[in-house]
Short mmCIF file of C-alpha atoms in Angstrom, two decimals:
data_model
loop_
_atom_site.label_atom_id
_atom_site.label_comp_id
_atom_site.label_asym_id
_atom_site.label_seq_id
_atom_site.Cartn_x
_atom_site.Cartn_y
_atom_site.Cartn_z
CA UNK A 1 -10.26 -23.25 -19.85
CA UNK A 2 -9.40 -22.02 -16.36
CA UNK A 3 -6.42 -19.93 -15.35
CA UNK A 4 -4.90 -18.38 -12.27
CA UNK A 5 -2.93 -15.53 -10.74
CA UNK A 6 0.02 -16.21 -8.43
CA UNK A 7 0.41 -13.47 -5.82
CA UNK A 8 3.98 -12.13 -5.71
CA UNK A 9 3.46 -9.03 -3.56
CA UNK A 10 0.13 -8.91 -1.70
CA UNK A 11 0.61 -5.51 -0.08
CA UNK A 12 -2.67 -4.81 1.67
CA UNK A 13 -4.96 -6.43 -0.91
CA UNK A 14 -8.05 -8.57 -0.32
CA UNK A 15 -10.51 -10.52 -2.45
CA UNK A 16 -13.98 -9.01 -2.06
CA UNK A 17 -17.26 -8.27 -3.83
CA UNK A 18 -20.02 -5.69 -3.36
CA UNK A 19 -20.90 -6.92 0.11
CA UNK A 20 -22.76 -9.31 2.38
CA UNK A 21 -26.28 -7.97 1.91
CA UNK A 22 -27.79 -10.84 3.95
CA UNK A 23 -25.39 -10.09 6.82
CA UNK A 24 -27.11 -7.26 8.73
CA UNK A 25 -30.19 -9.37 9.54
CA UNK A 26 -27.81 -11.71 11.38
CA UNK A 27 -25.84 -8.92 13.04
CA UNK A 28 -22.96 -8.92 10.53
CA UNK A 29 -21.81 -5.76 8.73
CA UNK A 30 -22.31 -5.60 4.97
CA UNK A 31 -18.58 -4.99 4.27
CA UNK A 32 -17.52 -5.39 0.61
CA UNK A 33 -15.70 -3.00 -1.73
CA UNK A 34 -15.54 0.45 -0.15
CA UNK A 35 -15.55 2.27 -3.50
CA UNK A 36 -18.57 0.56 -5.01
CA UNK A 37 -18.55 2.55 -8.26
CA UNK A 38 -14.94 1.62 -9.08
CA UNK A 39 -15.55 -2.02 -8.17
CA UNK A 40 -18.67 -2.25 -10.34
CA UNK A 41 -16.85 -0.58 -13.23
CA UNK A 42 -13.90 -3.01 -12.99
CA UNK A 43 -16.18 -6.03 -13.23
CA UNK A 44 -18.18 -4.52 -16.10
CA UNK A 45 -14.96 -3.77 -18.02
CA UNK A 46 -14.11 -7.49 -17.89
CA UNK A 47 -17.68 -8.61 -18.70
CA UNK A 48 -18.26 -10.06 -15.25
CA UNK A 49 -21.37 -9.75 -13.11
CA UNK A 50 -21.15 -6.63 -10.95
CA UNK A 51 -21.01 -8.66 -7.74
CA UNK A 52 -18.31 -11.10 -8.84
CA UNK A 53 -15.20 -11.39 -6.63
CA UNK A 54 -12.30 -9.07 -7.47
CA UNK A 55 -9.17 -7.73 -5.78
CA UNK A 56 -9.31 -4.55 -3.69
CA UNK A 57 -5.81 -3.04 -3.40
CA UNK A 58 -5.35 -0.52 -0.59
CA UNK A 59 -2.44 1.98 -0.48
CA UNK A 60 0.49 -0.44 -0.97
CA UNK A 61 2.01 -1.83 -4.16
CA UNK A 62 0.71 -5.14 -5.53
CA UNK A 63 2.11 -7.74 -7.96
CA UNK A 64 0.77 -11.00 -9.37
CA UNK A 65 1.88 -13.35 -12.19
CA UNK A 66 -0.59 -14.80 -14.70
CA UNK A 67 -0.21 -18.52 -15.38
CA UNK A 68 -2.43 -18.29 -18.49
CA UNK A 69 -3.60 -15.61 -20.91
CA UNK A 70 -6.05 -13.34 -19.10
CA UNK A 71 -8.06 -10.16 -19.58
CA UNK A 72 -8.07 -7.71 -16.67
CA UNK A 73 -9.15 -4.19 -15.79
CA UNK A 74 -7.91 -1.91 -13.01
CA UNK A 75 -10.03 0.99 -11.75
CA UNK A 76 -10.01 3.24 -8.69
CA UNK A 77 -7.42 5.80 -7.61
CA UNK A 78 -4.73 7.00 -10.05
CA UNK A 79 -1.73 4.67 -10.14
CA UNK A 80 0.91 3.10 -12.38
CA UNK A 81 -0.23 -0.17 -13.97
CA UNK A 82 2.28 -2.33 -15.82
CA UNK A 83 1.79 -5.71 -17.47
CA UNK A 84 4.94 -7.56 -18.44
CA UNK A 85 6.85 -4.34 -17.85
CA UNK A 86 4.83 -2.24 -20.30
CA UNK A 87 2.69 0.58 -18.93
CA UNK A 88 -1.05 0.12 -19.45
CA UNK A 89 -4.16 2.23 -19.00
CA UNK A 90 -6.59 2.09 -16.09
CA UNK A 91 -10.34 2.00 -16.63
CA UNK A 92 -10.14 -0.18 -19.75
CA UNK A 93 -9.65 -3.90 -20.51
CA UNK A 94 -6.00 -5.02 -20.69
CA UNK A 95 -4.63 -8.28 -22.12
CA UNK A 96 -2.16 -10.28 -20.02
CA UNK A 97 -0.06 -13.06 -21.54
CA UNK A 98 0.82 -16.24 -19.67
CA UNK A 99 3.87 -15.65 -17.50
CA UNK A 100 3.52 -11.85 -17.42
CA UNK A 101 3.46 -9.95 -14.14
CA UNK A 102 0.70 -7.46 -13.31
CA UNK A 103 2.08 -4.66 -11.14
CA UNK A 104 0.10 -1.91 -9.43
CA UNK A 105 2.36 0.80 -8.02
CA UNK A 106 2.22 4.34 -6.71
CA UNK A 107 -1.44 4.75 -5.80
CA UNK A 108 -1.88 8.52 -5.54
CA UNK A 109 -4.71 11.00 -5.10
CA UNK A 110 -6.78 8.22 -3.55
CA UNK A 111 -6.37 5.08 -1.47
CA UNK A 112 -7.89 2.08 -3.26
CA UNK A 113 -7.77 0.33 -6.64
CA UNK A 114 -9.77 -2.60 -8.00
CA UNK A 115 -8.42 -5.41 -10.19
CA UNK A 116 -10.97 -7.57 -11.98
CA UNK A 117 -10.24 -10.66 -14.11
CA UNK A 118 -12.51 -11.88 -16.91
CA UNK A 119 -14.15 -15.03 -15.58
CA UNK A 120 -13.84 -13.75 -12.00
CA UNK A 121 -11.90 -15.23 -9.08
CA UNK A 122 -12.82 -18.28 -7.01
CA UNK A 123 -13.18 -17.44 -3.30
CA UNK A 124 -14.96 -18.95 -0.27
CA UNK A 125 -18.35 -17.42 0.58
CA UNK A 126 -20.31 -16.68 3.74
CA UNK A 127 -24.01 -15.83 3.38
CA UNK A 128 -23.54 -15.43 -0.35
CA UNK A 129 -20.52 -13.11 -0.24
CA UNK A 130 -16.73 -13.48 -0.24
CA UNK A 131 -16.26 -10.06 1.45
CA UNK A 132 -13.77 -10.28 4.35
CA UNK A 133 -15.04 -9.68 7.88
CA UNK A 134 -12.24 -8.82 10.31
CA UNK A 135 -14.48 -9.17 13.37
CA UNK A 136 -15.32 -12.86 12.82
CA UNK A 137 -12.07 -13.61 10.97
CA UNK A 138 -13.63 -14.57 7.64
CA UNK A 139 -12.01 -13.95 4.27
CA UNK A 140 -9.41 -15.21 1.83
CA UNK A 141 -6.00 -14.12 3.13
CA UNK A 142 -3.51 -13.20 0.41
CA UNK A 143 0.17 -13.93 0.86
CA UNK A 144 3.17 -14.40 -1.39
CA UNK A 145 2.53 -17.57 -3.39
CA UNK A 146 -1.27 -17.59 -3.00
CA UNK A 147 -2.92 -18.89 -6.18
CA UNK A 148 -6.19 -17.29 -7.24
CA UNK A 149 -8.17 -19.43 -9.67
CA UNK A 150 -10.08 -17.89 -12.57
CA UNK A 151 -12.69 -19.65 -14.70
CA UNK A 152 -11.64 -18.40 -18.15
CA UNK A 153 -8.65 -17.52 -20.28
CA UNK A 154 -8.58 -14.95 -23.08
CA UNK A 155 -6.04 -14.98 -25.94
CA UNK A 156 -4.05 -11.74 -26.21
CA UNK A 157 -5.85 -8.83 -27.87
CA UNK A 158 -3.52 -6.28 -29.43
CA UNK A 159 -4.06 -3.31 -31.71
CA UNK A 160 -2.16 -4.26 -34.93
CA UNK A 161 -1.34 -0.65 -35.83
CA UNK A 162 1.52 0.84 -33.81
CA UNK A 163 0.10 -0.72 -30.61
CA UNK A 164 -2.44 2.10 -30.30
CA UNK A 165 -5.03 1.75 -27.51
CA UNK A 166 -7.66 -0.78 -28.53
CA UNK A 167 -10.60 0.31 -26.41
CA UNK A 168 -12.48 3.62 -26.32
CA UNK A 169 -15.48 2.76 -24.17
CA UNK A 170 -16.61 6.25 -23.21
CA UNK A 171 -16.69 5.90 -19.43
CA UNK A 172 -16.29 9.13 -17.46
CA UNK A 173 -13.69 8.47 -14.78
CA UNK A 174 -14.43 9.80 -11.28
CA UNK A 175 -12.41 12.75 -10.07
CA UNK A 176 -9.97 12.18 -7.21
CA UNK A 177 -9.02 15.01 -4.88
CA UNK A 178 -7.02 15.65 -1.70
CA UNK A 179 -9.86 17.95 -0.62
CA UNK A 180 -13.09 16.09 -1.45
CA UNK A 181 -16.57 17.47 -0.81
CA UNK A 182 -18.89 14.98 0.88
CA UNK A 183 -22.64 15.31 0.40
CA UNK A 184 -24.88 14.37 3.31
CA UNK A 185 -28.58 14.40 4.12
CA UNK A 186 -29.97 15.30 7.54
CA UNK A 187 -29.70 12.48 10.06
CA UNK A 188 -32.59 11.38 12.29
CA UNK A 189 -31.06 13.15 15.32
CA UNK A 190 -29.94 16.41 13.72
CA UNK A 191 -32.33 18.41 15.93
CA UNK A 192 -30.42 17.27 19.02
CA UNK A 193 -27.40 19.33 17.97
CA UNK A 194 -29.26 22.64 17.75
CA UNK A 195 -27.41 25.48 16.02
CA UNK A 196 -24.06 23.70 16.39
CA UNK A 197 -25.16 21.30 13.64
CA UNK A 198 -24.13 23.98 11.13
CA UNK A 199 -20.49 23.48 12.17
CA UNK A 200 -20.55 20.36 10.01
CA UNK A 201 -20.85 22.56 6.91
CA UNK A 202 -18.55 25.37 8.03
CA UNK A 203 -15.54 23.28 9.07
CA UNK A 204 -12.68 21.64 7.20
CA UNK A 205 -12.04 18.19 8.67
CA UNK A 206 -8.80 16.19 8.47
CA UNK A 207 -8.79 12.41 7.96
CA UNK A 208 -7.14 10.61 10.87
CA UNK A 209 -4.63 7.75 10.42
CA UNK A 210 -6.93 5.70 12.68
CA UNK A 211 -9.55 5.55 9.92
CA UNK A 212 -10.36 2.16 8.39
CA UNK A 213 -13.10 0.19 6.62
CA UNK A 214 -15.28 0.45 9.73
CA UNK A 215 -15.32 4.23 9.71
CA UNK A 216 -13.44 7.42 8.94
CA UNK A 217 -12.30 9.48 11.93
CA UNK A 218 -12.13 13.20 11.26
CA UNK A 219 -10.55 15.98 13.29
CA UNK A 220 -12.02 19.50 13.37
CA UNK A 221 -14.65 21.65 15.06
CA UNK A 222 -17.36 19.34 16.39
CA UNK A 223 -21.12 19.90 16.66
CA UNK A 224 -22.30 19.31 20.24
CA UNK A 225 -25.37 17.46 21.36
CA UNK A 226 -27.63 19.81 23.29
CA UNK A 227 -29.75 17.20 25.06
CA UNK A 228 -28.45 14.90 27.78
CA UNK A 229 -30.90 11.99 27.56
CA UNK A 230 -29.63 8.46 27.06
CA UNK A 231 -29.46 7.22 23.46
CA UNK A 232 -30.56 3.61 23.14
CA UNK A 233 -28.63 1.35 20.78
CA UNK A 234 -30.46 1.00 17.47
CA UNK A 235 -29.76 0.21 13.85
CA UNK A 236 -27.51 2.69 12.06
CA UNK A 237 -26.98 3.06 8.30
CA UNK A 238 -23.73 2.89 6.40
CA UNK A 239 -22.68 6.53 6.02
CA UNK A 240 -23.98 7.65 9.44
CA UNK A 241 -22.14 10.74 10.75
CA UNK A 242 -21.72 10.56 14.53
CA UNK A 243 -19.92 12.49 17.26
CA UNK A 244 -18.81 9.69 19.61
CA UNK A 245 -16.36 11.87 21.59
CA UNK A 246 -15.22 15.45 21.97
CA UNK A 247 -12.13 14.69 19.87
CA UNK A 248 -13.38 13.57 16.47
CA UNK A 249 -16.20 13.07 14.02
CA UNK A 250 -16.95 9.53 12.85
CA UNK A 251 -18.40 8.55 9.47
CA UNK A 252 -19.42 4.89 9.52
CA UNK A 253 -18.46 2.89 6.42
CA UNK A 254 -19.27 -0.59 5.16
CA UNK A 255 -17.51 -2.45 7.97
CA UNK A 256 -19.58 -0.70 10.63
CA UNK A 257 -21.50 -2.61 13.29
CA UNK A 258 -25.20 -2.71 12.53
CA UNK A 259 -26.18 -1.04 15.82
CA UNK A 260 -24.82 1.92 17.77
CA UNK A 261 -25.77 4.22 20.64
CA UNK A 262 -24.69 7.63 19.36
CA UNK A 263 -26.99 10.26 17.80
CA UNK A 264 -26.78 10.38 14.01
CA UNK A 265 -26.16 13.94 12.87
CA UNK A 266 -26.16 13.28 9.11
CA UNK A 267 -25.89 10.46 6.55
CA UNK A 268 -23.41 10.45 3.64
CA UNK A 269 -24.89 9.70 0.22
CA UNK A 270 -24.03 6.55 -1.73
CA UNK A 271 -21.82 8.44 -4.17
CA UNK A 272 -20.04 10.25 -1.34
CA UNK A 273 -19.29 6.94 0.36
CA UNK A 274 -17.27 6.05 -2.76
CA UNK A 275 -15.40 9.35 -2.37
CA UNK A 276 -14.74 8.66 1.30
CA UNK A 277 -13.33 5.25 0.36
CA UNK A 278 -10.53 7.09 -1.46
CA UNK A 279 -9.72 9.56 1.37
CA UNK A 280 -6.19 9.13 2.70
CA UNK A 281 -4.94 10.18 6.17
CA UNK A 282 -4.16 13.87 6.00
CA UNK A 283 -6.70 14.64 3.29
CA UNK A 284 -9.12 17.43 4.22
CA UNK A 285 -12.87 16.99 3.85
CA UNK A 286 -15.74 19.46 3.73
CA UNK A 287 -19.42 18.55 3.95
CA UNK A 288 -22.26 19.86 1.83
CA UNK A 289 -25.97 19.37 2.54
CA UNK A 290 -28.18 17.71 -0.05
CA UNK A 291 -31.64 16.16 -0.11
CA UNK A 292 -32.73 12.55 -0.44
CA UNK A 293 -34.29 13.15 -3.91
CA UNK A 294 -31.08 14.83 -5.13
CA UNK A 295 -28.90 12.04 -3.75
CA UNK A 296 -31.17 9.41 -5.30
CA UNK A 297 -31.02 11.13 -8.69
CA UNK A 298 -27.21 11.27 -8.55
CA UNK A 299 -26.98 7.58 -7.67
CA UNK A 300 -29.36 6.60 -10.47
CA UNK A 301 -27.38 8.66 -12.97
CA UNK A 302 -24.17 6.83 -11.97
CA UNK A 303 -25.89 3.45 -12.33
CA UNK A 304 -27.24 4.42 -15.77
CA UNK A 305 -23.72 5.30 -16.89
CA UNK A 306 -22.50 1.89 -15.75
CA UNK A 307 -25.34 0.17 -17.60
CA UNK A 308 -24.39 2.08 -20.75
CA UNK A 309 -20.81 0.90 -20.24
CA UNK A 310 -22.01 -2.70 -19.89
CA UNK A 311 -23.96 -2.50 -23.15
CA UNK A 312 -20.88 -1.12 -24.92
CA UNK A 313 -18.58 -3.78 -23.44
CA UNK A 314 -21.01 -6.56 -24.37
CA UNK A 315 -21.09 -5.36 -27.97
CA UNK A 316 -17.32 -4.94 -28.26
CA UNK A 317 -16.56 -8.26 -26.59
CA UNK A 318 -19.06 -10.05 -28.81
CA UNK A 319 -17.28 -8.64 -31.87
CA UNK A 320 -13.99 -9.92 -30.45
CA UNK A 321 -15.50 -13.29 -29.54
CA UNK A 322 -14.80 -12.88 -25.82
CA UNK A 323 -17.09 -14.68 -23.43
CA UNK A 324 -19.92 -14.89 -25.95
CA UNK A 325 -20.71 -16.13 -29.43
CA UNK A 326 -19.36 -13.95 -32.22
CA UNK A 327 -22.34 -14.87 -34.39
CA UNK A 328 -24.86 -12.29 -35.54
CA UNK A 329 -27.37 -13.60 -32.99
CA UNK A 330 -24.82 -13.13 -30.24
CA UNK A 331 -24.09 -9.58 -31.37
CA UNK A 332 -27.76 -8.71 -31.43
CA UNK A 333 -28.25 -10.14 -27.94
CA UNK A 334 -25.33 -8.11 -26.64
CA UNK A 335 -26.51 -4.93 -28.33
CA UNK A 336 -29.98 -5.33 -26.81
CA UNK A 337 -28.84 -6.30 -23.31
#
């Protein structure tokens, strides 16, 4: 049976997924959830596919009313989550009864939270993704009264003994800091900055209020390009660190254009892009050099942890009869997935 959420306070929330991976070949940015780890975890905690649509909540408070019984999870930056007025935990599945209001308030220490609903959310797609694109004006706009359809309902799950927490899934939550350390590898044009390239690792940079999903703008001592030759526009990766002016450093994020004409000093790692997604204006950032093998190993370790979480969730949900058969065969399939 299907259900829905009625938006009561949209704040600055959008419906998104992990990104438009077919977009760059057509000149469109990948976009998608800026904190990919938190978004993946939210969907796994509700037994959805990792790339299913979910709600990305940025900075401002958010409220929505459930029209049916639902199962949700909220991940991302520390915040206050209430369901029907009772305070609930982040980073674990939470039951919502029909008529109850889900409220996300007081996002602190970071900038973004992710709300996933078991059965996912129905949203229009472009090139296989529902991720908003502000340049071409695509995306599901949320406003007061918007109804988000979900494909499944879940009867309330409550711990019968003193309402103790029901789930202990063993996921290590990311750390959130006002002074994050961002790991980067050498960019293809690092040699053009000569000795000034080391300023990147000896400077504390401040996040500008002009930062957005396209890129983070950082104030501080800037490396200077030593050569004066023209830089032809070419493809640039998500995470590219550029010096487009004498006023600020720019770290391109998932909304970046696929080509640019500035030298790329460094490239932020996948895990550090998640950290940058949680950087608020005024936060201070320092950079640390790493290698491609080290960055790859860190990313793979994070993905292994999420796969372990999925196996645990599949087993627990099968025992509870959520989204799968509660038979022995179903349990064995979940345990071996």
